[in-house]
PDB file of C-alpha atoms and ligand atoms in Angstrom:
ATOM      1  CA  MET X   1      31.224 -41.157   1.503  1.00 52.00           C
ATOM      2  CA  PRO X   2      30.532 -37.359   1.345  1.00 51.00           C
ATOM      3  CA  PRO X   3      29.090 -35.876   4.531  1.00 51.00           C
ATOM      4  CA  ARG X   4      25.319 -36.027   4.459  1.00 53.00           C
ATOM      5  CA  PHE X   5      24.649 -32.435   5.503  1.00 48.00           C
ATOM      6  CA  LEU X   6      26.170 -31.085   2.295  1.00 48.00           C
ATOM      7  CA  SER X   7      23.178 -32.214   0.281  1.00 50.00           C
ATOM      8  CA  THR X   8      20.734 -30.494   2.655  1.00 49.00           C
ATOM      9  CA  LEU X   9      22.695 -27.248   2.853  1.00 48.00           C
ATOM     10  CA  PRO X  10      21.069 -25.520  -0.152  1.00 50.00           C
ATOM     11  CA  LEU X  11      17.653 -26.421   1.203  1.00 48.00           C
ATOM     12  CA  LEU X  12      18.526 -24.942   4.599  1.00 47.00           C
ATOM     13  CA  LEU X  13      19.761 -21.758   2.948  1.00 50.00           C
ATOM     14  CA  ALA X  14      16.573 -21.479   0.908  1.00 53.00           C
ATOM     15  CA  LEU X  15      14.453 -21.967   4.025  1.00 51.00           C
ATOM     16  CA  GLY X  16      16.499 -19.343   5.827  1.00 54.00           C
ATOM     17  CA  SER X  17      15.860 -16.682   3.195  1.00 57.00           C
ATOM     18  CA  ALA X  18      12.154 -17.540   2.970  1.00 57.00           C
ATOM     19  CA  ALA X  19      11.890 -17.074   6.729  1.00 58.00           C
ATOM     20  CA  ALA X  20      13.707 -13.736   6.461  1.00 58.00           C
ATOM     21  CA  LEU X  21      11.263 -12.609   3.777  1.00 56.00           C
ATOM     22  CA  ALA X  22       8.242 -13.658   5.833  1.00 58.00           C
ATOM     23  CA  GLN X  23       9.644 -11.755   8.787  1.00 58.00           C
ATOM     24  CA  GLU X  24      10.086  -8.639   6.675  1.00 59.00           C
ATOM     25  CA  ASP X  25       6.480  -8.899   5.482  1.00 61.00           C
ATOM     26  CA  ASP X  26       5.250  -9.206   9.049  1.00 82.00           C
ATOM     27  CA  LEU X  27       7.142  -6.115  10.163  1.00 92.00           C
ATOM     28  CA  PHE X  28       4.983  -4.001   7.847  1.00 95.00           C
ATOM     29  CA  ALA X  29       1.748  -5.949   8.317  1.00 95.00           C
ATOM     30  CA  PHE X  30       0.375  -3.180  10.573  1.00 96.00           C
ATOM     31  CA  ILE X  31       0.120  -0.869   7.551  1.00 97.00           C
ATOM     32  CA  PRO X  32      -3.401  -1.319   6.139  1.00 97.00           C
ATOM     33  CA  ALA X  33      -3.919  -2.944   2.737  1.00 98.00           C
ATOM     34  CA  GLY X  34      -4.257  -0.717  -0.310  1.00 98.00           C
ATOM     35  CA  GLY X  35      -6.765  -1.047  -3.134  1.00 98.00           C
ATOM     36  CA  ARG X  36      -4.746  -3.592  -5.124  1.00 98.00           C
ATOM     37  CA  THR X  37      -4.584  -6.071  -2.250  1.00 98.00           C
ATOM     38  CA  LEU X  38      -8.187  -5.426  -1.190  1.00 98.00           C
ATOM     39  CA  LEU X  39      -9.266  -6.175  -4.736  1.00 98.00           C
ATOM     40  CA  GLU X  40      -7.182  -9.373  -4.787  1.00 97.00           C
ATOM     41  CA  THR X  41      -8.849 -10.515  -1.551  1.00 97.00           C
ATOM     42  CA  ALA X  42     -12.321  -9.704  -2.886  1.00 97.00           C
ATOM     43  CA  GLU X  43     -11.468 -11.497  -6.122  1.00 96.00           C
ATOM     44  CA  ALA X  44     -10.359 -14.615  -4.226  1.00 95.00           C
ATOM     45  CA  ALA X  45     -13.735 -14.635  -2.457  1.00 94.00           C
ATOM     46  CA  GLY X  46     -15.529 -14.240  -5.823  1.00 94.00           C
ATOM     47  CA  LEU X  47     -16.253 -10.934  -7.581  1.00 96.00           C
ATOM     48  CA  PRO X  48     -19.759 -10.345  -8.973  1.00 96.00           C
ATOM     49  CA  GLU X  49     -19.448 -10.539 -12.755  1.00 96.00           C
ATOM     50  CA  ASP X  50     -20.767  -7.028 -13.460  1.00 96.00           C
ATOM     51  CA  PHE X  51     -18.329  -5.542 -10.970  1.00 97.00           C
ATOM     52  CA  ALA X  52     -15.425  -7.388 -12.599  1.00 97.00           C
ATOM     53  CA  THR X  53     -16.557  -6.135 -16.005  1.00 97.00           C
ATOM     54  CA  ALA X  54     -16.827  -2.559 -14.694  1.00 97.00           C
ATOM     55  CA  ILE X  55     -13.197  -2.637 -13.522  1.00 98.00           C
ATOM     56  CA  SER X  56     -12.012  -3.606 -16.971  1.00 97.00           C
ATOM     57  CA  GLN X  57     -14.162  -0.966 -18.734  1.00 98.00           C
ATOM     58  CA  ASP X  58     -15.370   1.912 -16.576  1.00 97.00           C
ATOM     59  CA  THR X  59     -13.965   5.190 -15.382  1.00 97.00           C
ATOM     60  CA  GLY X  60     -15.536   7.111 -12.508  1.00 97.00           C
ATOM     61  CA  ASP X  61     -14.802   9.109  -9.386  1.00 98.00           C
ATOM     62  CA  ALA X  62     -14.544   7.632  -5.889  1.00 97.00           C
ATOM     63  CA  ALA X  63     -18.268   8.197  -5.244  1.00 98.00           C
ATOM     64  CA  HIS X  64     -19.101   6.208  -8.410  1.00 98.00           C
ATOM     65  CA  TRP X  65     -16.931   3.295  -7.301  1.00 98.00           C
ATOM     66  CA  ARG X  66     -18.172   3.436  -3.733  1.00 98.00           C
ATOM     67  CA  GLU X  67     -21.716   3.007  -5.088  1.00 97.00           C
ATOM     68  CA  ALA X  68     -20.590   0.100  -7.264  1.00 97.00           C
ATOM     69  CA  ILE X  69     -18.912  -1.574  -4.247  1.00 97.00           C
ATOM     70  CA  ASP X  70     -22.076  -1.113  -2.157  1.00 96.00           C
ATOM     71  CA  ALA X  71     -24.198  -2.485  -5.022  1.00 95.00           C
ATOM     72  CA  ALA X  72     -21.878  -5.505  -5.088  1.00 95.00           C
ATOM     73  CA  GLY X  73     -22.738  -6.168  -1.430  1.00 95.00           C
ATOM     74  CA  GLY X  74     -19.659  -4.476   0.026  1.00 96.00           C
ATOM     75  CA  LEU X  75     -17.302  -7.214  -1.268  1.00 97.00           C
ATOM     76  CA  GLY X  76     -16.613  -8.307   2.306  1.00 95.00           C
ATOM     77  CA  LEU X  77     -14.686  -5.089   3.024  1.00 96.00           C
ATOM     78  CA  MET X  78     -14.788  -3.313   6.366  1.00 94.00           C
ATOM     79  CA  GLY X  79     -14.279   0.171   7.778  1.00 90.00           C
ATOM     80  CA  ALA X  80     -12.058   2.352   5.593  1.00 97.00           C
ATOM     81  CA  GLU X  81     -11.444  -0.499   3.145  1.00 98.00           C
ATOM     82  CA  GLU X  82     -14.399   0.293   0.893  1.00 98.00           C
ATOM     83  CA  ASP X  83     -13.295   3.905   0.470  1.00 98.00           C
ATOM     84  CA  THR X  84      -9.674   2.819   0.031  1.00 98.00           C
ATOM     85  CA  LEU X  85     -10.712   0.521  -2.831  1.00 98.00           C
ATOM     86  CA  ALA X  86     -13.020   3.197  -4.292  1.00 98.00           C
ATOM     87  CA  GLY X  87     -10.175   5.740  -4.282  1.00 98.00           C
ATOM     88  CA  TYR X  88      -7.865   3.232  -5.959  1.00 98.00           C
ATOM     89  CA  LEU X  89     -10.365   2.440  -8.710  1.00 98.00           C
ATOM     90  CA  ALA X  90     -11.076   6.168  -9.261  1.00 98.00           C
ATOM     91  CA  VAL X  91      -7.425   6.695 -10.198  1.00 98.00           C
ATOM     92  CA  ARG X  92      -6.490   3.336 -11.741  1.00 98.00           C
ATOM     93  CA  ALA X  93      -9.560   1.875 -13.496  1.00 98.00           C
ATOM     94  CA  PRO X  94     -10.059   0.671 -16.107  1.00 98.00           C
ATOM     95  CA  PHE X  95      -7.429  -2.090 -16.039  1.00 98.00           C
ATOM     96  CA  PRO X  96      -7.375  -5.847 -16.684  1.00 98.00           C
ATOM     97  CA  LEU X  97      -7.920  -7.793 -13.447  1.00 97.00           C
ATOM     98  CA  SER X  98      -4.954  -9.965 -14.403  1.00 96.00           C
ATOM     99  CA  ASP X  99      -2.661  -6.918 -14.269  1.00 97.00           C
ATOM    100  CA  LYS X 100      -3.541  -4.731 -11.288  1.00 98.00           C
ATOM    101  CA  PRO X 101      -1.627  -1.437 -11.077  1.00 98.00           C
ATOM    102  CA  THR X 102       0.082  -0.279  -7.872  1.00 98.00           C
ATOM    103  CA  ASP X 103      -1.999   1.163  -5.023  1.00 98.00           C
ATOM    104  CA  GLY X 104      -1.330   3.872  -2.420  1.00 98.00           C
ATOM    105  CA  ARG X 105       0.337   1.447  -0.021  1.00 98.00           C
ATOM    106  CA  ASP X 106       2.593   0.154  -2.811  1.00 98.00           C
ATOM    107  CA  LEU X 107       3.621   3.745  -3.617  1.00 98.00           C
ATOM    108  CA  ALA X 108       4.380   4.521   0.035  1.00 98.00           C
ATOM    109  CA  MET X 109       6.404   1.318   0.463  1.00 97.00           C
ATOM    110  CA  ALA X 110       8.362   1.941  -2.737  1.00 97.00           C
ATOM    111  CA  LEU X 111       8.896   5.694  -2.498  1.00 98.00           C
ATOM    112  CA  CYS X 112       8.660   6.827   1.120  1.00 97.00           C
ATOM    113  CA  GLN X 113      11.326   4.786   2.922  1.00 95.00           C
ATOM    114  CA  SER X 114      14.616   5.787   1.319  1.00 94.00           C
ATOM    115  CA  CYS X 115      15.247   8.986   3.348  1.00 94.00           C
ATOM    116  CA  HIS X 116      13.323   8.167   6.546  1.00 94.00           C
ATOM    117  CA  ILE X 117      11.432   5.219   8.000  1.00 94.00           C
ATOM    118  CA  ILE X 118       7.844   4.669   6.901  1.00 96.00           C
ATOM    119  CA  THR X 119       6.753   5.550  10.453  1.00 96.00           C
ATOM    120  CA  VAL X 120       7.284   9.251   9.662  1.00 95.00           C
ATOM    121  CA  VAL X 121       4.544   8.868   7.055  1.00 97.00           C
ATOM    122  CA  ILE X 122       2.120   6.354   8.471  1.00 97.00           C
ATOM    123  CA  THR X 123       1.715   7.973  11.912  1.00 97.00           C
ATOM    124  CA  GLN X 124       0.606  11.356  10.508  1.00 97.00           C
ATOM    125  CA  ASP X 125      -3.100  12.201  10.507  1.00 97.00           C
ATOM    126  CA  ARG X 126      -3.546  14.767   7.704  1.00 98.00           C
ATOM    127  CA  THR X 127      -6.076  16.086   5.243  1.00 98.00           C
ATOM    128  CA  ARG X 128      -5.741  15.400   1.524  1.00 98.00           C
ATOM    129  CA  GLU X 129      -4.569  18.997   0.951  1.00 98.00           C
ATOM    130  CA  ALA X 130      -1.929  18.648   3.677  1.00 98.00           C
ATOM    131  CA  TRP X 131      -0.605  15.405   2.161  1.00 98.00           C
ATOM    132  CA  LEU X 132      -0.436  16.970  -1.286  1.00 98.00           C
ATOM    133  CA  GLY X 133       1.385  19.906   0.331  1.00 98.00           C
ATOM    134  CA  THR X 134       3.938  17.537   1.945  1.00 97.00           C
ATOM    135  CA  MET X 135       4.571  15.988  -1.466  1.00 97.00           C
ATOM    136  CA  GLN X 136       5.124  19.462  -2.950  1.00 96.00           C
ATOM    137  CA  SER X 137       7.639  20.449  -0.243  1.00 97.00           C
ATOM    138  CA  PRO X 138      11.313  20.876  -1.255  1.00 97.00           C
ATOM    139  CA  SER X 139      12.268  17.542   0.402  1.00 96.00           C
ATOM    140  CA  HIS X 140       9.656  15.668  -1.643  1.00 97.00           C
ATOM    141  CA  ILE X 141       9.076  17.462  -4.922  1.00 96.00           C
ATOM    142  CA  GLU X 142      11.691  15.331  -6.734  1.00 96.00           C
ATOM    143  CA  ILE X 143       9.980  12.019  -5.910  1.00 97.00           C
ATOM    144  CA  LYS X 144       8.910  10.421  -9.167  1.00 95.00           C
ATOM    145  CA  MET X 145       5.110  10.137  -9.127  1.00 96.00           C
ATOM    146  CA  THR X 146       2.535  11.262 -11.614  1.00 97.00           C
ATOM    147  CA  GLU X 147      -0.109  13.796 -10.549  1.00 96.00           C
ATOM    148  CA  PRO X 148      -2.823  11.087 -10.290  1.00 97.00           C
ATOM    149  CA  GLU X 149      -0.432   8.931  -8.213  1.00 98.00           C
ATOM    150  CA  ARG X 150       0.086  11.790  -5.750  1.00 98.00           C
ATOM    151  CA  GLY X 151      -3.692  11.969  -5.394  1.00 98.00           C
ATOM    152  CA  LEU X 152      -3.905   8.190  -4.971  1.00 98.00           C
ATOM    153  CA  LEU X 153      -1.251   8.196  -2.250  1.00 98.00           C
ATOM    154  CA  ALA X 154      -2.900  11.178  -0.513  1.00 98.00           C
ATOM    155  CA  ASP X 155      -6.304   9.446  -0.547  1.00 98.00           C
ATOM    156  CA  TYR X 156      -4.778   6.229   0.827  1.00 98.00           C
ATOM    157  CA  LEU X 157      -3.003   8.121   3.616  1.00 98.00           C
ATOM    158  CA  VAL X 158      -6.068  10.174   4.606  1.00 98.00           C
ATOM    159  CA  LEU X 159      -7.950   6.905   5.165  1.00 98.00           C
ATOM    160  CA  ASN X 160      -5.181   4.710   6.547  1.00 98.00           C
ATOM    161  CA  ALA X 161      -2.400   6.793   8.151  1.00 98.00           C
ATOM    162  CA  GLY X 162      -2.564   8.363  11.610  1.00 96.00           C
ATOM    163  CA  ILE X 163      -1.608   4.993  13.146  1.00 96.00           C
ATOM    164  CA  PRO X 164      -0.814   5.445  16.872  1.00 96.00           C
ATOM    165  CA  ILE X 165       2.905   4.954  17.602  1.00 94.00           C
ATOM    166  CA  ASP X 166       2.208   2.101  20.042  1.00 93.00           C
ATOM    167  CA  GLU X 167       0.765   0.087  17.140  1.00 94.00           C
ATOM    168  CA  VAL X 168       4.031   0.488  15.217  1.00 95.00           C
ATOM    169  CA  PRO X 169       6.561  -2.377  15.663  1.00 93.00           C
ATOM    170  CA  LYS X 170       9.428  -1.331  17.967  1.00 91.00           C
ATOM    171  CA  GLU X 171      11.992  -1.757  15.159  1.00 90.00           C
ATOM    172  CA  LEU X 172      10.211   0.996  13.248  1.00 93.00           C
ATOM    173  CA  ARG X 173       9.985   3.578  16.022  1.00 90.00           C
ATOM    174  CA  ALA X 174      12.263   6.552  16.822  1.00 74.00           C
ATOM    175  CA  GLY X 175      15.903   6.276  15.821  1.00 59.00           C
ATOM    176  CA  GLY X 176      15.258   5.035  12.309  1.00 47.00           C
ATOM    177  CA  ALA X 177      14.903   8.450  10.687  1.00 47.00           C
ATOM    178  CA  SER X 178      18.045   9.540   8.877  1.00 44.00           C
ATOM    179  CA  TYR X 179      17.349  13.265   8.647  1.00 45.00           C
TER     180      TYR X 179
HETATM  181  C1  HEC V   1      14.485  12.276  -1.057  1.00 82.60           C
HETATM  182  C2  HEC V   1      14.318  11.978   0.362  1.00 82.60           C
HETATM  183  C3  HEC V   1      12.893  11.758   0.847  1.00 82.60           C
HETATM  184  C4  HEC V   1      11.967  10.862   0.362  1.00 82.60           C
HETATM  185  C5  HEC V   1      12.130   9.869  -0.778  1.00 82.60           C
HETATM  186  C6  HEC V   1      10.781  11.030   1.187  1.00 82.60           C
HETATM  187  N1  HEC V   1      10.991  11.964   2.139  1.00 82.60           N
HETATM  188 FE1  HEC V   1       9.675  12.567   3.560  1.00 82.60          FE
HETATM  189  N2  HEC V   1      11.098  13.767   4.381  1.00 82.60           N
HETATM  190  C7  HEC V   1      12.352  14.003   3.862  1.00 82.60           C
HETATM  191  C8  HEC V   1      13.052  14.966   4.699  1.00 82.60           C
HETATM  192  C9  HEC V   1      14.455  15.485   4.435  1.00 82.60           C
HETATM  193  C10 HEC V   1      12.186  15.284   5.744  1.00 82.60           C
HETATM  194  C11 HEC V   1      12.433  16.267   6.912  1.00 82.60           C
HETATM  195  C12 HEC V   1      12.417  17.689   6.426  1.00 82.60           C
HETATM  196  C13 HEC V   1      11.063  18.085   5.929  1.00 82.60           C
HETATM  197  O1  HEC V   1      10.118  18.044   6.712  1.00 82.60           O
HETATM  198  O2  HEC V   1      10.947  18.434   4.757  1.00 82.60           O
HETATM  199  C14 HEC V   1      10.952  14.509   5.517  1.00 82.60           C
HETATM  200  C15 HEC V   1       9.851  14.529   6.337  1.00 82.60           C
HETATM  201  C16 HEC V   1       8.643  13.957   6.059  1.00 82.60           C
HETATM  202  C17 HEC V   1       7.456  14.108   6.861  1.00 82.60           C
HETATM  203  C18 HEC V   1       7.338  14.836   8.207  1.00 82.60           C
HETATM  204  C19 HEC V   1       7.534  16.297   8.054  1.00 82.60           C
HETATM  205  C20 HEC V   1       6.519  16.938   7.154  1.00 82.60           C
HETATM  206  O3  HEC V   1       6.890  17.349   6.042  1.00 82.60           O
HETATM  207  O4  HEC V   1       5.377  17.020   7.509  1.00 82.60           O
HETATM  208  C21 HEC V   1       6.439  13.444   6.217  1.00 82.60           C
HETATM  209  C22 HEC V   1       5.004  13.317   6.645  1.00 82.60           C
HETATM  210  C23 HEC V   1       7.024  12.856   5.012  1.00 82.60           C
HETATM  211  N3  HEC V   1       8.352  13.166   4.971  1.00 82.60           N
HETATM  212  C24 HEC V   1       6.324  12.134   4.083  1.00 82.60           C
HETATM  213  C25 HEC V   1       6.899  11.481   3.004  1.00 82.60           C
HETATM  214  C26 HEC V   1       6.156  10.711   2.020  1.00 82.60           C
HETATM  215  C27 HEC V   1       4.648  10.545   1.987  1.00 82.60           C
HETATM  216  C28 HEC V   1       7.084  10.188   1.158  1.00 82.60           C
HETATM  217  C29 HEC V   1       6.816   9.329  -0.064  1.00 82.60           C
HETATM  218  C30 HEC V   1       5.964   9.888  -1.067  1.00 82.60           C
HETATM  219  C31 HEC V   1       8.396  10.660   1.590  1.00 82.60           C
HETATM  220  N4  HEC V   1       8.232  11.441   2.702  1.00 82.60           N
HETATM  221  C32 HEC V   1       9.591  10.347   0.971  1.00 82.60           C
HETATM  222  C33 HEC V   1      12.884  13.417   2.743  1.00 82.60           C
HETATM  223  C34 HEC V   1      12.268  12.444   1.969  1.00 82.60           C
END
């Protein structure tokens, strides 16, 4: 008779990697949600029909979208979340709700961790102009982002970066930067 544990081994391995993934997610959970995730959450709670239609049809600046969010009752968002979503929609809308484009947090996670830890980015409290300046600096000019994406990332960081270092998980504090 073959040993019993062999049949459960693949399951254990699968569970192990799922746990590793969950742990990785948690490590970055302190970084506030971007517009894509905020929209997903609002959608799960039920989007007013006219607001959903607007996303698939309208263009407008952040002030336009902020008004639309307020008119939709705030969509259950709090603090900087409304402006984060408004900034996202200003750059990304219109788009089909079934296919949401990347937000400022997605861009930071994808593009701002290969040379230094994300902490270098997320702990800085800067103006929009200063963020755009950082992205134009020699160390950053080569990063592949469109002009509107640079604006989207800058707007996200103005609203959501400046996180105090003691709110950053220990694994992501000093020592992780490679420059
Ligand atoms: C190709 C490598 C590379 C990538 C990718 C990268 N950085 Fe950097 N970053 C550097 C280097 C090198 C330094 C230190 C030297 C300097 O300040 O230019 C730095 C420093 C910084 C600093 C602190 C110093 C300063 O300029 O104010 C910030 C903030 C920063 N990066 C933001 C970002 C953001 C935002 C992204 C993603 C859009 C990013 N970095 C992606 C190379 C990179």
